[in-house]
Short mmCIF file of C-alpha atoms in Angstrom, two decimals:
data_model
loop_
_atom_site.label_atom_id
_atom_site.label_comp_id
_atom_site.label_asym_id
_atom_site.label_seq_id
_atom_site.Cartn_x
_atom_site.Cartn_y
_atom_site.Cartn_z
CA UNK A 61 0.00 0.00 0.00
CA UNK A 62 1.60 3.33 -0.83
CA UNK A 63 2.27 5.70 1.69
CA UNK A 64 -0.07 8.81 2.02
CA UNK A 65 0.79 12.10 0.80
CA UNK A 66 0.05 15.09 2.66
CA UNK A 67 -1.83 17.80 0.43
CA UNK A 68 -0.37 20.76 0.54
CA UNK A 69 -2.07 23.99 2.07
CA UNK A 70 -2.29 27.47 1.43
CA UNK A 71 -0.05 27.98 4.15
CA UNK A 72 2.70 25.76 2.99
CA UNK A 73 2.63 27.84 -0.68
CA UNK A 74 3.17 31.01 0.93
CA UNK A 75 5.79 29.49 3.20
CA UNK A 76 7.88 28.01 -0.06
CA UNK A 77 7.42 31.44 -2.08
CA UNK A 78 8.55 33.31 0.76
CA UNK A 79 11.62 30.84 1.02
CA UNK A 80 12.12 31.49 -2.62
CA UNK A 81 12.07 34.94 -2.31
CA UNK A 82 14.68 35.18 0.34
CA UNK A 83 16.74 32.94 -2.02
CA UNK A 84 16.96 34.88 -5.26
CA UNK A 85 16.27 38.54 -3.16
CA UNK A 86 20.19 39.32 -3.83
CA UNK A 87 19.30 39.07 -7.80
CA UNK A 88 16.23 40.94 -7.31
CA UNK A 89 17.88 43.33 -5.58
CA UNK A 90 20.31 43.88 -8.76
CA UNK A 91 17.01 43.84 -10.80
CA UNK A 92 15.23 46.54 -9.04
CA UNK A 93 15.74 49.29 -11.06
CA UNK A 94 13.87 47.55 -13.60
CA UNK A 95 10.71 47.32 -11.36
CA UNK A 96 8.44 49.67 -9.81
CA UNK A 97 8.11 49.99 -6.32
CA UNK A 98 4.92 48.29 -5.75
CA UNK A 99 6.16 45.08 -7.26
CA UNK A 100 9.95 45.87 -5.39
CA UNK A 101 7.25 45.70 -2.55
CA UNK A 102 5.20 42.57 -3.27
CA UNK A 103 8.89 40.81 -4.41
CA UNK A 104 10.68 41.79 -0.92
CA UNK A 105 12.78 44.11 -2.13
CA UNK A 106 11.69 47.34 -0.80
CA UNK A 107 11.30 46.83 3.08
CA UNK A 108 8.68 49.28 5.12
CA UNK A 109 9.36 50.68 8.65
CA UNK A 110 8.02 53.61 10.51
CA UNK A 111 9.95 56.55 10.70
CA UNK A 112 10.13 59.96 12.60
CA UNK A 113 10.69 63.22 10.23
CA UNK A 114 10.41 65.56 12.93
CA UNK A 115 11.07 65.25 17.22
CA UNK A 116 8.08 63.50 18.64
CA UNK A 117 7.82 66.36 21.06
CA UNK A 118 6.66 68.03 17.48
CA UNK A 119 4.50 65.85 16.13
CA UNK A 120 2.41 66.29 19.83
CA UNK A 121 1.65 69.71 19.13
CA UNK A 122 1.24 69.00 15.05
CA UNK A 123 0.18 65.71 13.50
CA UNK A 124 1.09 66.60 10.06
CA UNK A 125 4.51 65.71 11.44
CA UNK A 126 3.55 62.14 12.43
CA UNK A 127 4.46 58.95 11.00
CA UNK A 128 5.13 58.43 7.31
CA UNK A 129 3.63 55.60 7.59
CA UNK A 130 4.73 54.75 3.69
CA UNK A 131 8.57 54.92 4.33
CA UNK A 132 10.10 52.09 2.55
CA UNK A 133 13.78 51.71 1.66
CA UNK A 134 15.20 49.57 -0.93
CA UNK A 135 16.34 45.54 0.79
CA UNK A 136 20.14 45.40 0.10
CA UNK A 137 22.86 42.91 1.15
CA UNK A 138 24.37 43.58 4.13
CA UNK A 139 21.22 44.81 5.85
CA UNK A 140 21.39 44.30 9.25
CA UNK A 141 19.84 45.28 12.72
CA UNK A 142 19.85 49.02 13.31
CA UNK A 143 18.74 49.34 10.63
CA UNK A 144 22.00 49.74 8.99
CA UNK A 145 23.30 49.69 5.87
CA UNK A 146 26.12 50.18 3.73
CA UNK A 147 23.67 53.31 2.88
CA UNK A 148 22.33 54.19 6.22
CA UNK A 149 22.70 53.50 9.71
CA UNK A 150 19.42 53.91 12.56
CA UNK A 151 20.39 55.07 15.92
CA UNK A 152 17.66 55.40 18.24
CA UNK A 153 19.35 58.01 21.00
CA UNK A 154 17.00 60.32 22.91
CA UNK A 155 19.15 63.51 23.66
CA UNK A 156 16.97 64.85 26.42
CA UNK A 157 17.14 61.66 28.31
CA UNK A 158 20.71 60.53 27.07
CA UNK A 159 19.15 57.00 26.58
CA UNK A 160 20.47 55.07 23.81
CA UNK A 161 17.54 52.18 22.70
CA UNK A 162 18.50 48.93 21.63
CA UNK A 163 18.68 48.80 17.94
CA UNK A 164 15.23 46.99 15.74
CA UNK A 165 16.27 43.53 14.89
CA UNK A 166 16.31 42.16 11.29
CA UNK A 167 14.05 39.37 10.88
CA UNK A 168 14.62 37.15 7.99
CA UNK A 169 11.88 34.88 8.06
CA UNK A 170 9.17 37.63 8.55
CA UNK A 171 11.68 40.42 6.00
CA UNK A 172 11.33 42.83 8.52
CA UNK A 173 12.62 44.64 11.32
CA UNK A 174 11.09 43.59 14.80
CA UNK A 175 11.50 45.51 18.00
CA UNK A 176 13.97 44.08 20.36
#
């Protein structure tokens, strides 16, 4: 009697094409300038996080200076927690406190950074 076979799920499809993903992401990344940014998105290559343009002590008084919350910067080699970069480097230092927070961690399996 053959053995059963388990049928895959919708679950274990997004889990292989997100394993693929993270495989050829270093050739995508060469490739980006051929795509636009929603399919950089979609593919992994452009990575979202939430970022500050102004002191939060501004954004109190004004909430035009919030959260962008569409801030995405291009995946590259190298990326690591922070986030930094061979491009950029995230330092998360409040001067009026002189407290220096522990840097966002890069999650591969997720492809994105988590707070630590």
């Amino acid at each position: 009697m053959p053995a059963k076979s388990r049928i895959p799920t919708t679950a274990d499809a997004s889990k292989k094409a997100g394993a693929t993903i993270r495989r050829a992401r270093p050739e995508l990344y060469a490739a980006r300038q051929f795509l636009d940014r929603e399919t950089q998105a979609d593919l992994g290559v452009r990575i979202p996080f939430d970022v500050y343009f102004q002191d939060p002590f501004v954004t109190s008084s004004n909430k035009a200076y919030d959260f962008d919350v569409e801030f995405a910067v291009p995946w590259e080699p190298g990326l690591v927690d922070g986030p930094t970069s061979a491009r950029f480097a995230i330092v998360d230092y409040d001067g009026a406190t002189e407290v220096l927070n522990a840097p966002a961690r890069w999650n591969e399996e997720l492809a994105k950074f988590v707070d630590s």
